[in-house]
Coordinates of C-alpha atoms in Angstrom, one line a residue:
M1 CA 8.1 -48.3 31.1
G2 CA 8.5 -45.8 28.2
K3 CA 7.8 -42.1 28.8
V4 CA 6.6 -41.2 25.3
K5 CA 2.8 -41.1 25.0
I6 CA 0.3 -40.4 22.3
L7 CA -1.7 -37.4 23.2
P8 CA -5.5 -37.7 23.2
P9 CA -7.4 -35.8 20.5
S10 CA -8.8 -33.3 23.0
V11 CA -5.2 -32.2 24.0
I12 CA -4.1 -32.2 20.4
N13 CA -6.9 -29.9 19.4
K14 CA -6.2 -27.5 22.3
I15 CA -2.6 -27.3 21.2
A16 CA -3.7 -26.6 17.6
A17 CA -6.1 -24.0 18.9
G18 CA -3.2 -22.2 20.7
E19 CA -1.4 -21.8 17.4
L20 CA -4.4 -20.8 15.3
I21 CA -7.0 -19.2 17.6
D22 CA -5.5 -16.6 19.9
R23 CA -8.4 -14.1 20.1
S24 CA -11.9 -13.4 18.8
A25 CA -10.6 -11.9 15.6
A26 CA -8.9 -15.2 14.6
V27 CA -12.3 -17.0 15.0
V28 CA -14.0 -14.4 12.8
K29 CA -11.2 -14.6 10.2
E30 CA -11.4 -18.4 9.9
L31 CA -15.2 -18.6 9.7
I32 CA -15.4 -15.8 7.1
E33 CA -12.8 -17.7 5.0
N34 CA -15.0 -20.8 5.1
A35 CA -18.1 -18.7 4.1
I36 CA -16.2 -17.2 1.1
D37 CA -15.0 -20.7 0.1
A38 CA -18.7 -21.7 0.2
E39 CA -19.5 -19.1 -2.5
A40 CA -21.4 -16.8 -0.1
K41 CA -22.7 -13.5 -1.5
R42 CA -23.7 -12.2 1.9
I43 CA -21.9 -12.7 5.2
D44 CA -23.4 -11.4 8.5
V45 CA -21.3 -11.2 11.7
Y46 CA -22.9 -10.6 15.1
L47 CA -20.9 -10.3 18.3
E48 CA -21.4 -9.8 22.0
D49 CA -18.8 -8.5 24.4
G50 CA -16.2 -8.2 21.7
G51 CA -16.7 -11.8 20.7
R52 CA -15.8 -13.2 24.1
K53 CA -19.4 -14.1 24.9
L54 CA -20.8 -14.8 21.4
I55 CA -19.6 -14.9 17.8
R56 CA -22.3 -15.7 15.2
I57 CA -21.5 -15.8 11.5
S58 CA -24.2 -16.5 8.9
D59 CA -23.8 -16.9 5.2
D60 CA -25.9 -17.7 2.1
G61 CA -23.4 -20.2 0.6
V62 CA -23.8 -23.7 -0.7
G63 CA -24.3 -25.2 2.8
I64 CA -23.1 -28.4 4.4
D65 CA -25.1 -31.6 4.2
A66 CA -25.8 -33.8 7.2
E67 CA -23.2 -36.4 6.4
D68 CA -20.4 -33.9 6.1
L69 CA -21.6 -32.0 9.2
A70 CA -20.8 -35.1 11.3
L71 CA -17.1 -34.7 10.4
V72 CA -16.5 -30.9 10.5
F73 CA -15.4 -30.8 14.2
R74 CA -13.0 -33.7 13.7
S75 CA -9.3 -32.9 13.1
H76 CA -7.9 -32.6 9.6
T77 CA -11.2 -33.2 7.8
T78 CA -11.5 -31.1 4.7
S79 CA -13.2 -31.1 1.3
K80 CA -10.4 -29.0 -0.2
L81 CA -7.5 -31.4 -0.3
S82 CA -7.2 -35.0 -1.3
S83 CA -3.4 -35.5 -1.8
A84 CA -0.1 -33.8 -1.0
E85 CA 0.1 -32.5 -4.5
D86 CA -3.0 -30.4 -3.9
L87 CA -1.0 -28.3 -1.5
F88 CA 0.7 -26.7 -4.6
A89 CA -2.6 -26.0 -6.4
I90 CA -4.6 -24.3 -3.7
N91 CA -7.5 -22.1 -4.9
T92 CA -9.4 -21.8 -1.6
L93 CA -8.8 -19.8 1.5
G94 CA -9.1 -22.7 3.9
F95 CA -7.5 -26.1 3.2
R96 CA -6.1 -27.7 6.3
G97 CA -9.2 -28.8 8.2
E98 CA -7.8 -27.3 11.5
A99 CA -10.0 -24.2 12.1
L100 CA -13.4 -25.8 13.2
P101 CA -11.8 -28.5 15.4
S102 CA -9.6 -25.8 17.0
I103 CA -12.5 -23.5 17.6
G104 CA -14.7 -26.3 18.9
A105 CA -12.0 -27.4 21.4
V106 CA -12.0 -24.1 23.2
S107 CA -15.6 -23.0 23.1
N108 CA -19.3 -24.2 23.0
S109 CA -20.1 -24.1 19.3
K110 CA -23.0 -25.0 17.1
I111 CA -23.2 -25.3 13.3
T112 CA -26.6 -25.1 11.5
S113 CA -26.7 -25.6 7.8
R114 CA -28.9 -26.4 4.8
I115 CA -27.6 -27.1 1.4
R116 CA -29.2 -25.3 -1.6
G117 CA -32.4 -27.0 -2.7
A118 CA -32.7 -29.3 0.4
I119 CA -36.1 -29.6 2.2
S120 CA -34.5 -29.2 5.7
G121 CA -31.2 -28.5 7.4
A122 CA -29.2 -30.1 10.1
E123 CA -27.2 -29.0 13.2
I124 CA -24.3 -30.3 15.3
K125 CA -22.9 -29.0 18.6
T126 CA -19.6 -29.3 20.4
E127 CA -18.9 -28.4 24.1
G128 CA -15.2 -27.9 24.7
G129 CA -14.3 -30.6 22.1
R130 CA -17.1 -33.1 23.1
I131 CA -18.9 -33.5 19.8
G132 CA -22.6 -34.2 19.8
D133 CA -24.8 -36.0 17.2
V134 CA -26.2 -34.5 14.0
R135 CA -29.9 -33.6 14.3
E136 CA -32.3 -32.6 11.6
C137 CA -33.8 -29.1 11.9
G138 CA -35.3 -26.2 10.0
A139 CA -32.8 -23.7 8.6
P140 CA -32.4 -21.2 5.8
E141 CA -30.1 -22.1 2.9
G142 CA -26.5 -21.5 3.8
T143 CA -24.6 -21.9 7.1
Q144 CA -24.7 -20.3 10.6
I145 CA -22.0 -20.9 13.1
E146 CA -22.3 -19.9 16.7
V147 CA -19.2 -19.7 19.0
Q148 CA -20.0 -19.1 22.7
D149 CA -17.8 -18.6 25.7
L150 CA -14.5 -18.6 23.9
F151 CA -11.7 -20.1 25.9
F152 CA -14.0 -21.0 28.8
N153 CA -11.9 -24.2 29.3
T154 CA -8.5 -22.6 28.8
P155 CA -8.3 -19.9 31.5
V156 CA -4.7 -19.0 30.7
R157 CA -5.7 -18.1 27.1
K158 CA -8.8 -16.3 28.2
K159 CA -6.8 -14.2 30.7
F160 CA -4.8 -12.7 27.8
M161 CA -7.9 -11.5 25.9
K162 CA -8.2 -7.7 25.9
T163 CA -11.2 -5.5 26.6
A164 CA -14.2 -5.6 24.3
P165 CA -13.2 -2.4 22.4
T166 CA -9.7 -3.7 21.8
E167 CA -11.1 -7.0 20.5
M168 CA -13.5 -5.1 18.3
S169 CA -10.7 -3.1 16.9
Y170 CA -8.9 -6.3 15.7
I171 CA -12.2 -7.7 14.4
S172 CA -13.0 -4.5 12.5
D173 CA -9.5 -4.8 10.9
V174 CA -10.3 -8.3 9.8
L175 CA -13.6 -7.3 8.3
T176 CA -12.0 -4.3 6.6
R177 CA -9.5 -6.6 4.8
F178 CA -12.2 -9.0 3.6
A179 CA -14.4 -6.1 2.4
L180 CA -11.6 -4.6 0.4
C181 CA -10.6 -7.9 -1.2
Y182 CA -14.2 -9.0 -1.9
P183 CA -16.2 -6.0 -3.0
N184 CA -18.8 -8.2 -4.6
I185 CA -19.8 -9.7 -1.2
H186 CA -22.3 -8.0 1.2
F187 CA -20.8 -7.8 4.6
T188 CA -22.4 -6.7 7.9
L189 CA -21.0 -6.4 11.4
R190 CA -23.1 -5.9 14.5
H191 CA -22.0 -5.7 18.1
N192 CA -24.3 -5.8 21.1
N193 CA -27.3 -5.2 18.9
R194 CA -25.7 -2.1 17.2
T195 CA -24.7 -2.0 13.6
V196 CA -21.0 -1.3 13.2
F197 CA -21.1 -1.3 9.4
N198 CA -23.3 -2.5 6.5
L199 CA -21.5 -2.9 3.2
P200 CA -23.6 -3.8 0.2
P201 CA -21.8 -5.1 -2.9
V202 CA -20.0 -2.6 -5.1
Q203 CA -18.5 -2.8 -8.6
E204 CA -15.0 -1.5 -7.8
V205 CA -12.7 -1.9 -4.8
I206 CA -12.0 1.9 -4.9
E207 CA -15.6 2.4 -3.7
R208 CA -14.8 0.3 -0.6
I209 CA -11.6 2.3 -0.1
E210 CA -13.6 5.5 -0.1
T211 CA -16.0 4.0 2.5
F212 CA -13.3 3.1 4.9
F213 CA -10.7 5.9 4.3
G214 CA -12.6 8.8 2.9
S215 CA -13.1 10.6 -0.4
E216 CA -10.0 12.8 0.1
L217 CA -7.7 9.8 -0.2
K218 CA -9.7 8.3 -3.0
K219 CA -9.4 11.4 -5.3
H220 CA -5.6 11.3 -5.0
L221 CA -5.0 7.6 -5.5
L222 CA -3.0 6.4 -8.5
S223 CA -3.8 3.2 -10.4
A224 CA -1.2 0.4 -10.6
F225 CA -1.6 -2.4 -13.1
L226 CA 0.5 -5.2 -14.6
R227 CA -0.4 -8.4 -16.4
E228 CA 2.0 -11.2 -17.1
E229 CA 1.6 -14.9 -17.9
L230 CA 1.9 -16.2 -14.3
F231 CA 1.5 -12.9 -12.5
S232 CA -0.8 -10.0 -12.4
L233 CA -1.1 -6.9 -10.2
K234 CA -3.8 -4.3 -9.9
G235 CA -4.4 -1.8 -7.2
Y236 CA -4.1 1.8 -6.0
I237 CA -1.3 3.7 -4.4
A238 CA -1.1 7.2 -2.9
P239 CA 1.4 9.8 -4.1
P240 CA 4.3 10.5 -1.7
F241 CA 2.8 13.6 -0.2
L242 CA 0.0 11.4 1.3
N243 CA 1.9 9.2 3.8
K244 CA 1.5 7.8 7.4
A245 CA 3.6 7.4 10.5
N246 CA 3.2 3.6 10.3
G247 CA 2.4 0.9 7.8
R248 CA -1.2 0.3 8.8
L249 CA -2.5 1.5 5.4
Q250 CA -0.5 -1.0 3.4
F251 CA -2.9 -3.7 2.3
I252 CA -1.4 -6.6 0.3
F253 CA -3.6 -9.4 -1.1
L254 CA -2.5 -12.5 -2.9
N255 CA -5.1 -14.7 -4.7
G256 CA -7.8 -13.3 -2.5
R257 CA -5.8 -13.7 0.8
Y258 CA -4.4 -10.9 3.0
I259 CA -0.7 -11.5 3.4
K260 CA 2.5 -10.0 4.9
D261 CA 5.6 -10.5 2.8
T262 CA 9.0 -9.0 3.3
A263 CA 9.9 -9.0 -0.4
I264 CA 6.8 -7.1 -1.3
Y265 CA 7.2 -4.6 1.5
R266 CA 10.8 -4.1 0.4
A267 CA 9.6 -3.4 -3.2
I268 CA 7.1 -0.8 -1.9
S269 CA 9.8 0.8 0.2
D270 CA 12.2 0.9 -2.8
A271 CA 9.6 2.4 -5.1
Y272 CA 9.1 5.3 -2.7
H273 CA 12.8 5.6 -1.9
G274 CA 13.9 9.3 -1.9
K275 CA 10.3 10.5 -2.0
L276 CA 9.4 10.1 1.7
M277 CA 10.9 11.5 4.9
N278 CA 12.5 9.1 7.4
K279 CA 10.0 6.8 9.2
R280 CA 7.1 7.7 7.0
Y281 CA 5.1 5.0 5.2
P282 CA 3.3 5.0 1.8
I283 CA -0.4 4.1 1.4
V284 CA -0.9 1.1 -0.9
F285 CA -3.7 -1.3 -1.8
L286 CA -2.3 -4.1 -3.9
F287 CA -4.1 -7.2 -5.3
L288 CA -1.7 -9.8 -6.7
T289 CA -2.7 -12.9 -8.6
V290 CA -0.1 -15.6 -9.0
A291 CA -0.4 -19.1 -10.4
P292 CA -1.0 -21.5 -7.4
S293 CA 2.0 -23.6 -8.5
E294 CA 4.2 -20.6 -8.0
V295 CA 3.5 -20.0 -4.3
D296 CA 3.3 -22.0 -1.1
V297 CA 0.7 -20.8 1.3
N298 CA 1.2 -23.7 3.7
V299 CA 3.9 -21.9 5.7
H300 CA 2.3 -20.6 8.9
P301 CA -0.9 -21.6 10.7
T302 CA -2.5 -18.2 10.2
K303 CA -1.7 -18.4 6.4
T304 CA -0.6 -14.7 6.3
E305 CA 2.9 -15.7 5.3
V306 CA 3.7 -17.2 2.0
R307 CA 6.7 -18.5 0.1
F308 CA 7.1 -17.6 -3.6
R309 CA 8.9 -20.0 -6.0
N310 CA 10.7 -17.1 -7.5
K311 CA 10.8 -14.2 -5.0
S312 CA 13.1 -12.0 -7.0
V313 CA 10.7 -12.0 -10.0
V314 CA 7.7 -11.0 -7.8
F315 CA 9.9 -8.3 -6.2
N316 CA 10.8 -6.8 -9.6
Y317 CA 7.3 -6.9 -10.9
V318 CA 5.9 -5.1 -7.9
L319 CA 8.8 -2.5 -7.9
S320 CA 8.5 -1.7 -11.6
T321 CA 4.7 -1.4 -11.5
L322 CA 4.7 1.0 -8.5
K323 CA 7.5 3.1 -10.1
D324 CA 5.6 3.4 -13.3
A325 CA 2.5 4.5 -11.4
L326 CA 4.5 7.1 -9.4
N327 CA 6.3 8.4 -12.5
K328 CA 3.0 9.0 -14.4
S329 CA 1.6 11.1 -11.6
Q330 CA 2.1 14.9 -11.4
P331 CA 4.0 16.1 -8.3
K332 CA 1.7 17.4 -5.7
S333 CA 4.3 18.8 -3.3
I334 CA 7.9 19.9 -3.2
D335 CA 10.2 17.0 -2.7
I336 CA 13.5 18.8 -2.8
V337 CA 14.2 21.3 0.0
T338 CA 16.0 24.4 -1.2
P339 CA 17.4 27.3 0.7
E340 CA 14.3 29.3 -0.3
K341 CA 11.9 26.9 1.2
T342 CA 11.3 25.7 4.7
F343 CA 12.0 22.1 5.6
Q344 CA 9.4 19.5 5.7
R345 CA 10.2 17.2 8.6
D346 CA 8.9 13.8 9.6
W347 CA 6.6 15.3 12.2
G348 CA 4.2 16.0 9.4
N349 CA 3.8 18.3 6.4
T350 CA 3.9 22.1 7.0
D351 CA 3.1 25.0 4.7
T352 CA 6.2 26.1 2.9
V353 CA 7.1 29.8 3.4
D354 CA 9.0 31.7 0.7
H355 CA 11.2 34.3 2.4
R356 CA 13.6 35.2 -0.4
N357 CA 12.5 38.8 -0.3
T358 CA 12.5 39.0 3.5
S359 CA 15.7 40.5 5.0
L360 CA 17.1 39.3 8.2
W361 CA 16.1 42.7 9.7
E362 CA 12.5 42.2 8.6
Q363 CA 12.4 38.7 10.2
F364 CA 13.2 40.2 13.6
P365 CA 11.2 43.4 14.1
F366 CA 13.4 44.9 16.8
E367 CA 11.9 47.6 19.0
K368 CA 8.5 47.0 17.4
T369 CA 5.2 46.3 19.2
V370 CA 3.7 43.0 18.2
E371 CA -0.1 43.1 18.1
K372 CA -0.9 39.4 18.4
T373 CA -0.6 36.4 20.6
P374 CA 2.6 34.4 19.7
A375 CA 1.7 31.7 17.2
S376 CA 3.9 29.1 18.8
G377 CA 1.9 28.9 22.0
L378 CA 5.1 29.3 24.1
S379 CA 3.4 32.0 26.2
T380 CA -0.2 31.9 27.0
D381 CA -0.7 35.2 28.9
V382 CA 1.0 37.7 26.7
K383 CA -1.1 39.8 24.3
H384 CA 1.3 42.8 23.6
T385 CA 5.0 42.2 23.6
T386 CA 7.9 44.3 22.6
A387 CA 10.7 42.4 20.9
M388 CA 14.0 43.3 22.5
P389 CA 17.1 44.3 20.4
I390 CA 19.7 41.7 20.1
R391 CA 22.3 44.2 21.3
E392 CA 23.0 47.8 21.5
E393 CA 24.9 47.8 18.1
I394 CA 23.6 46.0 15.1
S395 CA 25.2 45.9 11.7
V396 CA 22.2 45.9 9.4
G397 CA 22.6 43.5 6.4
K398 CA 25.7 41.8 7.8
A399 CA 23.9 40.1 10.7
I400 CA 26.7 40.6 13.2
F401 CA 25.5 40.0 16.8
S402 CA 27.2 40.5 20.1
G403 CA 26.2 41.3 23.6
K404 CA 23.9 39.2 25.8
K405 CA 21.2 38.4 23.3
R406 CA 22.7 35.8 21.0
Y407 CA 19.9 34.0 19.2
F408 CA 18.3 34.2 15.8
Q409 CA 16.1 32.1 13.6
I410 CA 17.0 30.8 10.1
H411 CA 14.6 29.4 7.5
N412 CA 11.9 29.6 10.1
A413 CA 13.0 26.2 11.3
F414 CA 16.3 26.5 13.2
I415 CA 17.6 28.7 16.0
V416 CA 21.3 29.7 15.9
E417 CA 22.8 30.3 19.3
E418 CA 26.2 31.9 19.9
T419 CA 28.1 30.3 22.8
N420 CA 31.5 31.1 24.4
E421 CA 32.9 27.9 22.8
G422 CA 31.4 28.4 19.3
L423 CA 27.7 28.1 18.2
N424 CA 24.7 25.8 18.3
I425 CA 22.2 25.2 15.6
I426 CA 19.0 24.0 17.2
D427 CA 16.0 22.3 15.6
Q428 CA 13.1 24.4 17.0
H429 CA 10.5 21.7 16.7
A430 CA 12.6 18.9 18.3
L431 CA 13.7 21.2 21.2
H432 CA 10.2 22.4 22.0
E433 CA 9.0 18.8 21.7
I434 CA 11.3 17.4 24.4
I435 CA 10.6 20.4 26.6
L436 CA 6.9 19.7 26.4
Y437 CA 7.4 16.0 26.8
H438 CA 9.0 16.5 30.3
A439 CA 6.4 19.2 31.2
I440 CA 3.5 16.8 30.4
L441 CA 5.2 14.0 32.4
K442 CA 5.7 16.3 35.3
G443 CA 2.1 17.4 35.3
M444 CA 0.8 13.8 35.1
Q445 CA 3.1 12.8 38.0
S446 CA 1.7 15.6 40.2
S447 CA -1.9 15.1 38.9
Q448 CA -1.9 18.6 37.7
S449 CA -2.4 18.2 33.9
P450 CA -4.5 21.3 33.0
R451 CA -7.6 20.5 31.0
Q452 CA -10.4 22.5 29.6
R453 CA -14.1 21.4 29.8
L454 CA -15.7 22.1 26.4
L455 CA -18.8 24.1 26.5
I456 CA -19.9 22.4 23.3
P457 CA -18.6 18.8 23.1
E458 CA -16.9 18.0 19.8
L459 CA -18.1 15.0 17.8
V460 CA -15.5 12.9 15.9
E461 CA -16.7 10.2 13.4
L462 CA -14.2 7.4 12.7
N463 CA -14.0 4.2 10.8
P464 CA -14.9 1.1 12.8
K465 CA -11.3 0.0 13.6
D466 CA -10.2 3.4 14.8
F467 CA -13.5 3.9 16.7
F468 CA -12.9 0.8 18.8
F469 CA -9.2 1.5 19.1
V470 CA -9.9 4.9 20.6
L471 CA -12.4 3.4 23.0
S472 CA -9.9 0.8 24.0
I473 CA -7.5 3.5 25.3
K474 CA -10.3 5.7 26.9
E475 CA -8.7 5.4 30.4
Q476 CA -5.3 6.4 29.2
L477 CA -6.8 9.4 27.2
E478 CA -8.4 10.6 30.4
G479 CA -5.0 10.4 32.1
I480 CA -3.7 13.1 29.6
G481 CA -6.8 15.2 29.9
I482 CA -9.0 14.0 27.1
E483 CA -12.4 12.8 28.2
I484 CA -14.5 10.9 25.6
E485 CA -17.8 9.1 25.4
E486 CA -19.5 7.0 22.8
F487 CA -22.0 8.9 20.7
G488 CA -23.8 6.7 18.2
S489 CA -22.3 4.4 15.7
N490 CA -18.6 4.9 15.1
T491 CA -18.7 8.4 16.7
I492 CA -17.1 9.7 19.9
M493 CA -17.8 12.8 21.8
I494 CA -14.9 14.8 23.3
R495 CA -15.9 16.5 26.6
S496 CA -12.6 17.9 27.8
F497 CA -9.3 18.6 26.2
P498 CA -5.7 19.4 27.4
Q499 CA -4.7 23.0 27.7
I500 CA -1.4 22.2 26.0
L501 CA -3.3 21.3 22.8
K502 CA -5.6 24.3 22.7
H503 CA -4.4 25.3 19.2
L504 CA -5.6 21.9 17.8
N505 CA -9.2 20.8 17.5
G506 CA -10.2 17.5 18.9
K507 CA -10.9 15.8 15.6
E508 CA -7.4 16.7 14.3
F509 CA -5.7 15.3 17.3
I510 CA -7.8 12.0 17.4
E511 CA -7.1 11.4 13.7
N512 CA -3.4 12.0 14.2
L513 CA -3.5 9.7 17.2
T514 CA -5.1 6.8 15.1
H515 CA -2.5 7.3 12.4
D516 CA 0.5 7.4 14.6
F517 CA -0.4 4.4 16.8
G518 CA 0.9 1.2 15.4
E519 CA -0.1 -2.4 16.3
E520 CA 3.1 -2.8 18.3
D521 CA 2.3 0.3 20.4
S522 CA -1.1 -1.2 21.4
R523 CA 0.7 -4.4 22.7
K524 CA 3.0 -2.5 25.2
G525 CA 0.6 -2.3 28.1
N526 CA -0.6 0.7 30.0
E527 CA 2.8 2.3 30.5
G528 CA 3.7 1.9 26.8
V529 CA 0.4 3.4 25.6
M530 CA 0.8 6.3 28.0
N531 CA 4.3 7.0 26.8
K532 CA 3.2 7.0 23.2
L533 CA 0.3 9.4 24.0
V534 CA 2.7 11.8 25.7
N535 CA 5.0 11.6 22.7
I536 CA 2.2 12.4 20.3
M537 CA 0.9 15.3 22.6
A538 CA 4.4 16.8 22.7
C539 CA 4.9 16.5 19.0
K540 CA 1.5 18.0 18.0
A541 CA 1.8 20.9 20.6
A542 CA 5.4 21.9 19.7
V543 CA 6.3 24.7 17.2
K544 CA 6.7 23.4 13.7
A545 CA 9.3 23.8 11.0
G546 CA 8.3 26.7 8.9
Q547 CA 6.8 28.6 11.9
R548 CA 8.3 32.0 12.3
L549 CA 9.0 32.9 16.0
E550 CA 9.3 36.3 17.5
Y551 CA 12.5 37.1 19.4
Q552 CA 10.7 36.8 22.8
E553 CA 9.4 33.4 21.8
I554 CA 12.9 32.3 20.9
E555 CA 14.3 33.6 24.2
E556 CA 11.6 31.9 26.2
L557 CA 12.3 28.6 24.4
M558 CA 16.0 28.9 25.1
E559 CA 15.3 29.7 28.8
K560 CA 13.2 26.6 29.1
K561 CA 16.0 24.6 27.5
K562 CA 18.4 25.8 30.3
N563 CA 15.9 24.5 33.0
I564 CA 16.1 20.9 31.7
N565 CA 19.3 21.1 29.8
A566 CA 20.3 17.5 30.8
Y567 CA 17.4 16.1 28.9
T568 CA 17.3 18.1 25.7
N569 CA 20.0 16.5 23.6
N570 CA 17.4 14.3 21.8
C571 CA 13.6 14.7 21.1
P572 CA 11.2 11.9 22.3
H573 CA 11.7 10.1 19.0
G574 CA 15.4 10.0 19.4
R575 CA 16.3 12.7 16.9
P576 CA 19.1 15.1 18.0
T577 CA 17.9 18.6 18.9
T578 CA 21.2 20.4 18.6
L579 CA 24.3 20.6 16.3
S580 CA 27.2 22.1 18.1
L581 CA 30.2 23.6 16.3
S582 CA 33.2 24.6 18.3
L583 CA 35.4 27.6 17.5
D584 CA 38.2 25.2 16.9
E585 CA 36.2 23.4 14.3
L586 CA 35.2 26.6 12.6
Y587 CA 38.8 27.8 12.5
K588 CA 39.9 24.5 11.0
H589 CA 37.1 24.6 8.4
F590 CA 38.1 28.0 7.2
K591 CA 41.8 27.0 7.4
R592 CA 42.7 29.5 10.1
K593 CA 44.4 26.7 12.0

């Protein structure tokens, strides 16, 4: 007897669901695409428990008549294709006829619809793939789809779903993309009877950008535009001085569809080449229109990957358009570091300091009382300090040092240390960062991470995606000393804060947190999230490039380096902290050997 069998439709649909529907956000995405294809001008999304219990999406589109309603939950039934040739002339978001059967196979779903001008509507239900009969009912014009108990009959898939805040973060991201691409549609999102956002139609996409990302970004955006016979591009890009630690603010849309494409990402990177520090990413909002015959969108089940007929042409169009936009802008910051300016490193922008008229002696006020708390935060209990002389004899103007004090700072960014073997040039930020990293870990392991209860809790308002993301890591935040609570729509309240971050306000740290966390970081589990949080804490608490240190602060930093010397060769991001030059190397360089 043969072993090959034809799988029953119920199994086929569950397999398809595994490829297409992996979480609540995927259901929301597919159903919104259907609503947009139905010419909806308003789309309302209502969720319970992050979509795990209920997803309800209503639209005012053209509706589905009773005859078609009987087929929508059956595999590969669609009104958008009739032949194979149509795959190369797709003008709709959906086309395969897989989404509704896949959703219906792993949930209890109901569709209620009434076509425009009809006297009554109709509804149909499916329970885990068992399709019911179509029944006549009263309904408003348009379509409403309810998806309950997602993955109730596939427990393995359900087990991999995350907490409600995490699922809501993904869903908010989906809604943000649609809202940016379709500014003429009214979108609403409600969760557990609370409004997350309400977005009436607007004339220009830049108004939606301002809604999600703030007026400060909006006022700096540069317009990008190109129109060719088979290709057009319009959008907005940020100048280089506005950049992020990850690519989360790179939005690329093709023919009304959010996509991820390596050629376009490479064009963006090349356009900003030489303008950004290492591991910093530009902010772009690009809307491409390509003739359907020039692109294949039938590449991946999620339809976020595409294949261009002529990828190099698209690459060159995007690259040249972005370069033109950047070249027309006026420089907002110093891109070239000179000896007169401090370095801007990839831990963030710092104020540049001009010390051309400051002598080395003035940079180190030896035998002078300092009437302030050290700015670096290296010491927390010193109000009045006396900077010690570097040695008993100092040759002023020649900067010749000897004796037991052998450190000095250059360009307010690096510490030079004389050693018996030669000298070390130390990145002050990277060194302090790795020292703090180990100190924070040690405090967490001993459950002695100092925190301060705020007398007046601090409120931080966020966009919906970031709001739900922060709630999703609430437990991990408490582990590093940050206690938060929900406070109204898209607002959190900070009740306690780590002592090590006392020079930052809570809003500043939370915003840095949301910018620095990438999607891949969120997938690394509790240990990965905690490690990322400790990295960010250490980075934000460490002294910065451009920050002048008193001699006592330098000495204290170097003493701490000795205590954990085995771990200070690299910062938590992997960058080296120290450049060592031996006497032999110096002699050879100056041809003394």
